[in-house]
Structures are given as C-alpha cells and as structure tokens.
Amino acid sequence: MVSNDENYRGGSSATKVSVGSGFLSTVRVGSRSLPLYPRIILCLGLLDTVLIITAIVIGVYCGTATEKSAPDQTAQTLLIEFKTLQEMQTEVIQSHEEDKQALKEELKKNKELKLLVELNQSSCDRLQTQIESLHVERATLQSHISDIEGSCGRCLSGWQLINSTCYFHSVSETRAFKNWQDSMVDCISRGGNLTVINTWEKQLNLYEFLPKKDQSLQFGAQRGAWIGLRYIQADRSWVWLNKVTLHGPGYWNVESLNNQNEGDESCVAILNMRTPERTWFHAYCRLEKEWICEMEPN
C-alpha cells in the first residue's frame, strides 16, 4: 500500500513511503525526491566537522594561553624568590649592624675598664709608695725609740749607748768624712773624743755597732772609721789619745801591717770585713774617713 501526502512549502513536497509495516520518509527537491535519512546523516557529519574544528581551535587557543602564562608564572616565582632573598639580606644586614654596634659597645666598655684598671694601678702604686714611706718612718721612729730606751736618756741625741759607753758614728752627718785631726776636733766639740779600744769587750761592741763591709773592698781612702790611735815617731809606738801606749798585738788586719810602713803620719781606722780580731788598719792621717766618737753616759 502506498499513500502520498503532498505539502507545498516553497515548491517542495514530502512523500511517505510505507515499506512493510513502516514508512520511508522522502523529501522532494525540485523534480526529485530524496530520502530523509541521508540528509540527517549529512547534517550530523557537518556538525561533527564543526565540533572537531571548534575543538582544534580551542586546543590551539589553550596551548597558546599556556605558553603565554608559563613565562608569567616563572617570572612570578622568581620575583617571590627575589623578594625572599632581599628580605633575608635585609635581616643579615640588620643583624650585622646590631653585632657591629654590640662590638662598639664592648670595645667602649673594654676601654673604660682598661682606664679604670690603670687608674687603680696608679692609685695602688701611690699607696704602695706611701706604705713604704710609712715603713721607713716607722723604722726610723723605732730606731729613735730604741736609742732613747736603750740609753734611757743617758746619751745625747744621735749617740748610742752600748754597755757603759755612748758612741757616735759620723755616717749620720751630712759631711761624713774628715781627716784624723778634724775628726778628733769634732768629737771634742760634741763633748767626747775619738774612741779608745782598750778592752776586748769594747772591740766586740764596735764590731757589732759598725756595719759590715764587703770583703772584696781594699783598704784605702774613705774606707773605715778613724779611732783614737796613732803612731808617735818619738816613742816608736802606737799611743791612744788618753796617752796610754798600746800594749799587746792589738786587732790588726794582717794585710794592713804588711802593705804600709809605720810612721809619724800613720793613724788607725777600723773596718769590719772579716772577724772582730782583724779590723784595724793604719793609713795616712790626712786621708778623709768616717770617725767614731765616745763619751761617758750622763
């Protein structure tokens, strides 16, 4: 069975053809009738082509966009890293400045401390000098006290009481050296005379009283201290100032007796160098030496 339905729309007509239990749709184009399915397939093909072209265009666009955005992203990453490094550099510089300032403060404190130490050292040196000076004054005062206590006021100032005799040693004088004659005159002006050593006890006293000298020293000018003994040519003997002639061997130093000749110009001095038995020596009376005076206590 065949049925034809004609619809006139712009000169075309559609014909439905029944095939078995169904219909085959056609379309008339001009004087020709075309089946409807090929048109649909053609439209679908065209649609696929458009979709493919669209997909290609979108892919190209996305690829281009990706290529353009990659450098931007890299630049942004580098910018972030640069800023991070800049911040780190700023922190390092700030830390360096802080350390530098701290070092300046420490150097300043060290300089102040050094100055303080120098001032303290200077003060300590002054104090040490004062202490030494006080020690010297104390020793001097103790010496004076010992002199006063020892003599109990029985000897004049500057004299020392040893046993029962007051002794004066010229070493304390501004001009501590005189010849034998002037030394005797000085002792007389003080109320005494050059010491006379007429006993072993007095010899020991003077040995302890006088300072000890270096044994390497030689007898001669300005060595030793004058005592009241000289050689009298007329008597050919050694005579004390109290007019008593020396008897016995005396306390001569052997070197002195061997090296000098006795004569009218010979006077005796005492010098503690070895033992108390060997302290006397004679020299020219005109030589200047220290001297020792003695006097009876009050």
mmCIF file of C-alpha atoms in Angstrom:
data_model
loop_
_atom_site.group_PDB
_atom_site.id
_atom_site.type_symbol
_atom_site.label_atom_id
_atom_site.label_comp_id
_atom_site.label_asym_id
_atom_site.label_seq_id
_atom_site.Cartn_x
_atom_site.Cartn_y
_atom_site.Cartn_z
ATOM 1 C CA MET A 1 0.000 0.000 0.000
ATOM 2 C CA VAL A 2 1.275 3.307 -0.985
ATOM 3 C CA SER A 3 -0.031 6.645 0.203
ATOM 4 C CA ASN A 4 1.179 10.044 -0.888
ATOM 5 C CA ASP A 5 0.767 13.168 1.164
ATOM 6 C CA GLU A 6 1.809 16.363 -0.530
ATOM 7 C CA ASN A 7 2.596 19.510 1.364
ATOM 8 C CA TYR A 8 3.568 22.518 -0.596
ATOM 9 C CA ARG A 9 6.106 24.649 1.245
ATOM 10 C CA GLY A 10 8.240 26.626 -1.110
ATOM 11 C CA GLY A 11 7.843 24.215 -4.048
ATOM 12 C CA SER A 12 8.923 21.052 -2.148
ATOM 13 C CA SER A 13 6.927 18.104 -1.105
ATOM 14 C CA ALA A 14 7.442 15.196 1.266
ATOM 15 C CA THR A 15 6.335 11.709 0.436
ATOM 16 C CA LYS A 16 5.910 8.947 2.955
ATOM 17 C CA VAL A 17 6.513 5.520 1.505
ATOM 18 C CA SER A 18 5.362 2.534 3.519
ATOM 19 C CA VAL A 19 7.729 -0.404 3.434
ATOM 20 C CA GLY A 20 6.227 -3.372 5.006
ATOM 21 C CA SER A 21 4.732 -2.225 8.264
ATOM 22 C CA GLY A 22 6.740 1.114 8.294
ATOM 23 C CA PHE A 23 7.185 4.193 6.188
ATOM 24 C CA LEU A 24 10.206 5.502 4.293
ATOM 25 C CA SER A 25 10.330 9.324 4.522
ATOM 26 C CA THR A 26 11.465 11.218 1.476
ATOM 27 C CA VAL A 27 11.852 14.843 0.508
ATOM 28 C CA ARG A 28 11.265 16.393 -2.882
ATOM 29 C CA VAL A 29 13.871 18.753 -4.153
ATOM 30 C CA GLY A 30 12.732 20.283 -7.420
ATOM 31 C CA SER A 31 11.526 17.381 -9.507
ATOM 32 C CA ARG A 32 13.461 14.832 -7.464
ATOM 33 C CA SER A 33 12.504 13.008 -4.301
ATOM 34 C CA LEU A 34 15.413 12.240 -1.863
ATOM 35 C CA PRO A 35 15.253 10.054 1.165
ATOM 36 C CA LEU A 36 15.219 11.935 4.522
ATOM 37 C CA TYR A 37 17.977 9.797 6.329
ATOM 38 C CA PRO A 38 20.912 10.867 4.161
ATOM 39 C CA ARG A 39 20.125 14.492 4.982
ATOM 40 C CA ILE A 40 20.214 13.710 8.650
ATOM 41 C CA ILE A 41 23.492 11.870 8.228
ATOM 42 C CA LEU A 42 24.888 14.808 6.268
ATOM 43 C CA CYS A 43 23.837 17.248 8.985
ATOM 44 C CA LEU A 44 25.400 15.067 11.612
ATOM 45 C CA GLY A 45 28.637 14.929 9.616
ATOM 46 C CA LEU A 46 28.681 18.656 9.247
ATOM 47 C CA LEU A 47 28.021 19.011 12.966
ATOM 48 C CA ASP A 48 30.923 16.662 13.734
ATOM 49 C CA THR A 49 33.169 18.668 11.467
ATOM 50 C CA VAL A 50 32.191 21.909 13.224
ATOM 51 C CA LEU A 51 32.826 20.281 16.632
ATOM 52 C CA ILE A 52 36.214 18.994 15.526
ATOM 53 C CA ILE A 53 37.188 22.417 14.156
ATOM 54 C CA THR A 54 35.935 24.038 17.355
ATOM 55 C CA ALA A 55 37.934 21.564 19.467
ATOM 56 C CA ILE A 56 41.049 22.240 17.388
ATOM 57 C CA VAL A 57 40.594 25.996 17.736
ATOM 58 C CA ILE A 58 40.036 25.682 21.483
ATOM 59 C CA GLY A 59 43.133 23.431 21.804
ATOM 60 C CA VAL A 60 45.270 25.875 19.866
ATOM 61 C CA TYR A 61 43.976 28.738 21.966
ATOM 62 C CA CYS A 62 44.572 26.881 25.226
ATOM 63 C CA GLY A 63 48.086 25.897 24.085
ATOM 64 C CA THR A 64 48.872 29.485 23.197
ATOM 65 C CA ALA A 65 47.432 30.656 26.500
ATOM 66 C CA THR A 66 49.511 28.056 28.370
ATOM 67 C CA GLU A 67 52.678 29.091 26.542
ATOM 68 C CA LYS A 68 51.999 32.730 27.422
ATOM 69 C CA SER A 69 51.149 32.011 31.054
ATOM 70 C CA ALA A 70 54.248 29.813 31.698
ATOM 71 C CA PRO A 71 56.768 32.685 31.460
ATOM 72 C CA ASP A 72 54.500 34.819 33.609
ATOM 73 C CA GLN A 73 54.353 32.096 36.247
ATOM 74 C CA THR A 74 58.154 31.642 36.112
ATOM 75 C CA ALA A 75 58.644 35.385 36.433
ATOM 76 C CA GLN A 76 56.252 35.472 39.373
ATOM 77 C CA THR A 77 58.143 32.624 41.062
ATOM 78 C CA LEU A 78 61.479 34.374 40.515
ATOM 79 C CA LEU A 79 60.007 37.594 41.871
ATOM 80 C CA ILE A 80 58.865 35.797 45.019
ATOM 81 C CA GLU A 81 62.322 34.223 45.458
ATOM 82 C CA PHE A 82 63.999 37.592 44.876
ATOM 83 C CA LYS A 83 61.796 39.212 47.482
ATOM 84 C CA THR A 84 62.603 36.369 49.885
ATOM 85 C CA LEU A 85 66.355 36.795 49.269
ATOM 86 C CA GLN A 86 66.005 40.550 49.675
ATOM 87 C CA GLU A 87 64.262 40.055 52.999
ATOM 88 C CA MET A 88 66.996 37.639 54.072
ATOM 89 C CA GLN A 89 69.676 40.132 53.014
ATOM 90 C CA THR A 90 67.914 42.854 54.966
ATOM 91 C CA GLU A 91 67.841 40.622 58.036
ATOM 92 C CA VAL A 92 71.529 39.754 57.623
ATOM 93 C CA ILE A 93 72.475 43.422 57.234
ATOM 94 C CA GLN A 94 70.402 44.343 60.265
ATOM 95 C CA SER A 95 71.980 41.527 62.269
ATOM 96 C CA HIS A 96 75.453 42.669 61.122
ATOM 97 C CA GLU A 97 74.719 46.235 62.192
ATOM 98 C CA GLU A 98 73.475 45.011 65.551
ATOM 99 C CA ASP A 99 76.612 42.919 66.026
ATOM 100 C CA LYS A 100 78.764 45.859 64.943
ATOM 101 C CA GLN A 101 77.028 48.134 67.425
ATOM 102 C CA ALA A 102 77.392 45.498 70.154
ATOM 103 C CA LEU A 103 81.110 45.226 69.339
ATOM 104 C CA LYS A 104 81.485 49.008 69.592
ATOM 105 C CA GLU A 105 79.789 48.917 72.978
ATOM 106 C CA GLU A 106 82.091 46.116 74.146
ATOM 107 C CA LEU A 107 85.171 47.991 72.912
ATOM 108 C CA LYS A 108 83.979 51.103 74.704
ATOM 109 C CA LYS A 109 83.417 49.143 77.905
ATOM 110 C CA ASN A 110 86.811 47.494 77.498
ATOM 111 C CA LYS A 111 88.485 50.879 77.061
ATOM 112 C CA GLU A 112 86.714 52.251 80.111
ATOM 113 C CA LEU A 113 87.686 49.158 82.088
ATOM 114 C CA LYS A 114 91.306 49.482 80.965
ATOM 115 C CA LEU A 115 91.341 53.130 82.008
ATOM 116 C CA LEU A 116 89.833 52.164 85.343
ATOM 117 C CA VAL A 117 92.485 49.477 85.813
ATOM 118 C CA GLU A 118 95.237 51.990 85.012
ATOM 119 C CA LEU A 119 93.763 54.454 87.493
ATOM 120 C CA ASN A 120 93.532 51.714 90.107
ATOM 121 C CA GLN A 121 97.106 50.676 89.355
ATOM 122 C CA SER A 122 98.260 54.263 89.703
ATOM 123 C CA SER A 123 96.391 54.530 92.989
ATOM 124 C CA CYS A 124 97.913 51.242 94.134
ATOM 125 C CA ASP A 125 101.394 52.481 93.205
ATOM 126 C CA ARG A 126 100.828 55.686 95.175
ATOM 127 C CA LEU A 127 99.510 53.714 98.113
ATOM 128 C CA GLN A 128 102.460 51.345 97.896
ATOM 129 C CA THR A 129 104.850 54.299 97.888
ATOM 130 C CA GLN A 130 103.068 55.786 100.887
ATOM 131 C CA ILE A 131 103.172 52.433 102.662
ATOM 132 C CA GLU A 132 106.906 52.107 102.009
ATOM 133 C CA SER A 133 107.414 55.661 103.227
ATOM 134 C CA LEU A 134 105.424 54.877 106.356
ATOM 135 C CA HIS A 135 107.520 51.762 106.890
ATOM 136 C CA VAL A 136 110.672 53.863 106.666
ATOM 137 C CA GLU A 137 109.238 56.423 109.087
ATOM 138 C CA ARG A 138 108.169 53.642 111.412
ATOM 139 C CA ALA A 139 111.632 52.080 111.313
ATOM 140 C CA THR A 140 113.193 55.486 111.982
ATOM 141 C CA LEU A 141 110.844 56.117 114.896
ATOM 142 C CA GLN A 142 111.509 52.656 116.281
ATOM 143 C CA SER A 143 115.226 53.316 115.957
ATOM 144 C CA HIS A 144 114.854 56.567 117.842
ATOM 145 C CA ILE A 145 112.696 54.846 120.441
ATOM 146 C CA SER A 146 115.315 52.111 120.776
ATOM 147 C CA ASP A 147 118.021 54.731 121.155
ATOM 148 C CA ILE A 148 116.020 56.555 123.803
ATOM 149 C CA GLU A 149 115.021 53.379 125.625
ATOM 150 C CA GLY A 150 118.499 51.909 125.277
ATOM 151 C CA SER A 151 120.276 54.971 126.552
ATOM 152 C CA CYS A 152 117.439 55.876 128.948
ATOM 153 C CA GLY A 153 118.344 59.497 128.343
ATOM 154 C CA ARG A 154 121.926 58.881 129.363
ATOM 155 C CA CYS A 155 123.328 59.638 125.878
ATOM 156 C CA LEU A 156 122.836 62.702 123.708
ATOM 157 C CA SER A 157 120.634 62.613 120.613
ATOM 158 C CA GLY A 158 122.421 60.786 117.799
ATOM 159 C CA TRP A 159 124.534 58.787 120.208
ATOM 160 C CA GLN A 160 124.022 55.130 121.090
ATOM 161 C CA LEU A 161 124.549 53.537 124.458
ATOM 162 C CA ILE A 162 126.462 50.259 124.234
ATOM 163 C CA ASN A 163 127.075 48.736 127.641
ATOM 164 C CA SER A 164 128.534 51.592 129.643
ATOM 165 C CA THR A 165 129.737 53.853 126.793
ATOM 166 C CA CYS A 166 127.957 56.310 124.436
ATOM 167 C CA TYR A 167 129.103 56.102 120.797
ATOM 168 C CA PHE A 168 128.634 58.483 117.842
ATOM 169 C CA HIS A 169 129.200 57.373 114.238
ATOM 170 C CA SER A 170 129.693 60.151 111.668
ATOM 171 C CA VAL A 171 127.809 58.243 108.990
ATOM 172 C CA SER A 172 124.680 60.148 110.069
ATOM 173 C CA GLU A 173 126.313 63.505 109.272
ATOM 174 C CA THR A 174 125.942 65.468 106.010
ATOM 175 C CA ARG A 175 129.731 65.549 105.738
ATOM 176 C CA ALA A 176 130.616 62.068 106.942
ATOM 177 C CA PHE A 177 134.323 62.156 106.046
ATOM 178 C CA LYS A 178 137.160 64.070 107.745
ATOM 179 C CA ASN A 179 140.882 63.567 108.276
ATOM 180 C CA TRP A 180 142.069 62.188 111.600
ATOM 181 C CA GLN A 181 142.823 65.576 113.186
ATOM 182 C CA ASP A 182 139.489 67.145 112.206
ATOM 183 C CA SER A 183 137.671 64.031 113.364
ATOM 184 C CA MET A 184 139.247 64.371 116.794
ATOM 185 C CA VAL A 185 138.246 68.048 116.930
ATOM 186 C CA ASP A 186 134.637 67.166 116.005
ATOM 187 C CA CYS A 187 134.437 64.578 118.783
ATOM 188 C CA ILE A 188 135.808 67.074 121.323
ATOM 189 C CA SER A 189 133.196 69.652 120.193
ATOM 190 C CA ARG A 190 130.496 67.078 120.950
ATOM 191 C CA GLY A 191 131.776 66.525 124.451
ATOM 192 C CA GLY A 192 133.760 63.324 123.778
ATOM 193 C CA ASN A 193 136.813 62.154 121.857
ATOM 194 C CA LEU A 194 137.826 59.561 119.278
ATOM 195 C CA THR A 195 137.087 56.134 120.712
ATOM 196 C CA VAL A 196 139.758 54.261 122.647
ATOM 197 C CA ILE A 197 139.576 50.492 122.325
ATOM 198 C CA ASN A 198 141.469 49.232 125.329
ATOM 199 C CA THR A 199 139.442 46.098 126.059
ATOM 200 C CA TRP A 200 138.198 43.089 124.097
ATOM 201 C CA GLU A 201 134.668 43.956 125.197
ATOM 202 C CA LYS A 202 134.849 47.378 123.535
ATOM 203 C CA GLN A 203 136.326 45.790 120.394
ATOM 204 C CA LEU A 204 133.338 43.414 120.208
ATOM 205 C CA ASN A 205 130.908 46.277 120.855
ATOM 206 C CA LEU A 206 132.268 48.299 117.944
ATOM 207 C CA TYR A 207 132.319 45.217 115.710
ATOM 208 C CA GLU A 208 128.600 44.807 116.340
ATOM 209 C CA PHE A 209 127.931 48.567 116.225
ATOM 210 C CA LEU A 210 129.588 49.271 112.863
ATOM 211 C CA PRO A 211 128.110 47.986 109.577
ATOM 212 C CA LYS A 212 129.878 45.065 107.904
ATOM 213 C CA LYS A 213 131.717 45.764 104.650
ATOM 214 C CA ASP A 214 132.239 43.665 101.539
ATOM 215 C CA GLN A 215 135.394 41.568 101.889
ATOM 216 C CA SER A 216 136.353 42.374 98.291
ATOM 217 C CA LEU A 217 137.000 46.008 99.272
ATOM 218 C CA GLN A 218 140.543 47.224 99.693
ATOM 219 C CA PHE A 219 141.900 49.378 102.491
ATOM 220 C CA GLY A 220 142.393 52.979 101.415
ATOM 221 C CA ALA A 221 140.861 56.430 101.150
ATOM 222 C CA GLN A 222 137.329 56.809 102.554
ATOM 223 C CA ARG A 223 137.319 53.262 103.894
ATOM 224 C CA GLY A 224 136.723 52.531 107.552
ATOM 225 C CA ALA A 225 136.312 54.939 110.503
ATOM 226 C CA TRP A 226 139.008 56.744 112.498
ATOM 227 C CA ILE A 227 139.629 55.722 116.120
ATOM 228 C CA GLY A 228 141.797 57.449 118.733
ATOM 229 C CA LEU A 229 145.097 55.647 117.980
ATOM 230 C CA ARG A 230 148.109 56.963 116.078
ATOM 231 C CA TYR A 231 151.824 56.278 115.704
ATOM 232 C CA ILE A 232 154.233 58.510 117.687
ATOM 233 C CA GLN A 233 157.624 58.554 115.993
ATOM 234 C CA ALA A 234 159.458 59.804 119.065
ATOM 235 C CA ASP A 235 158.176 56.907 121.155
ATOM 236 C CA ARG A 236 158.263 54.481 118.244
ATOM 237 C CA SER A 237 154.949 53.117 119.402
ATOM 238 C CA TRP A 238 151.192 53.356 118.958
ATOM 239 C CA VAL A 239 149.633 55.696 121.501
ATOM 240 C CA TRP A 240 145.961 56.311 122.374
ATOM 241 C CA LEU A 241 144.543 59.808 122.834
ATOM 242 C CA ASN A 242 144.400 59.195 126.575
ATOM 243 C CA LYS A 243 148.234 58.954 126.439
ATOM 244 C CA VAL A 244 148.208 55.211 127.020
ATOM 245 C CA THR A 245 150.584 53.230 124.853
ATOM 246 C CA LEU A 246 149.176 50.234 123.024
ATOM 247 C CA HIS A 247 150.386 47.035 124.551
ATOM 248 C CA GLY A 248 149.916 43.648 123.041
ATOM 249 C CA PRO A 249 149.297 42.666 119.418
ATOM 250 C CA GLY A 250 146.051 44.657 119.031
ATOM 251 C CA TYR A 251 143.414 43.737 116.439
ATOM 252 C CA TRP A 252 145.315 44.459 113.279
ATOM 253 C CA ASN A 253 144.418 43.280 109.846
ATOM 254 C CA VAL A 254 147.459 41.402 108.561
ATOM 255 C CA GLU A 255 147.221 42.915 105.071
ATOM 256 C CA SER A 256 147.362 46.400 106.547
ATOM 257 C CA LEU A 257 150.525 45.672 108.518
ATOM 258 C CA ASN A 258 152.223 44.109 105.504
ATOM 259 C CA ASN A 259 151.294 46.801 102.979
ATOM 260 C CA GLN A 260 152.009 50.020 104.886
ATOM 261 C CA ASN A 261 155.013 51.287 106.811
ATOM 262 C CA GLU A 262 154.655 52.787 110.231
ATOM 263 C CA GLY A 263 155.499 56.470 110.502
ATOM 264 C CA ASP A 264 154.652 59.789 112.144
ATOM 265 C CA GLU A 265 151.828 60.266 109.621
ATOM 266 C CA SER A 266 150.104 56.955 110.427
ATOM 267 C CA CYS A 267 146.719 56.871 112.177
ATOM 268 C CA VAL A 268 144.408 53.923 112.832
ATOM 269 C CA ALA A 269 140.934 53.246 111.430
ATOM 270 C CA ILE A 270 138.572 50.328 111.944
ATOM 271 C CA LEU A 271 136.787 48.412 109.197
ATOM 272 C CA ASN A 272 134.558 45.380 109.764
ATOM 273 C CA MET A 273 135.379 42.996 106.941
ATOM 274 C CA ARG A 274 136.255 39.625 108.415
ATOM 275 C CA THR A 275 136.428 38.764 112.096
ATOM 276 C CA PRO A 276 136.472 41.070 115.139
ATOM 277 C CA GLU A 277 140.133 40.080 115.747
ATOM 278 C CA ARG A 278 141.172 41.601 112.371
ATOM 279 C CA THR A 279 139.555 45.033 111.958
ATOM 280 C CA TRP A 280 142.321 47.620 112.499
ATOM 281 C CA PHE A 281 144.458 49.137 109.778
ATOM 282 C CA HIS A 282 146.639 52.248 109.616
ATOM 283 C CA ALA A 283 146.615 54.919 106.929
ATOM 284 C CA TYR A 284 147.882 58.445 106.338
ATOM 285 C CA CYS A 285 146.290 60.742 108.878
ATOM 286 C CA ARG A 286 145.468 63.330 106.204
ATOM 287 C CA LEU A 287 143.052 60.965 104.425
ATOM 288 C CA GLU A 288 139.339 61.583 104.966
ATOM 289 C CA LYS A 289 137.271 58.820 106.533
ATOM 290 C CA GLU A 290 134.329 58.333 108.824
ATOM 291 C CA TRP A 291 135.005 58.604 112.537
ATOM 292 C CA ILE A 292 133.723 57.224 115.857
ATOM 293 C CA CYS A 293 133.392 59.309 118.999
ATOM 294 C CA GLU A 294 132.827 58.059 122.536
ATOM 295 C CA MET A 295 131.885 59.654 125.818
ATOM 296 C CA GLU A 296 130.737 58.609 129.258
ATOM 297 C CA PRO A 297 126.954 58.466 129.706
ATOM 298 C CA ASN A 298 125.194 61.002 131.953
#
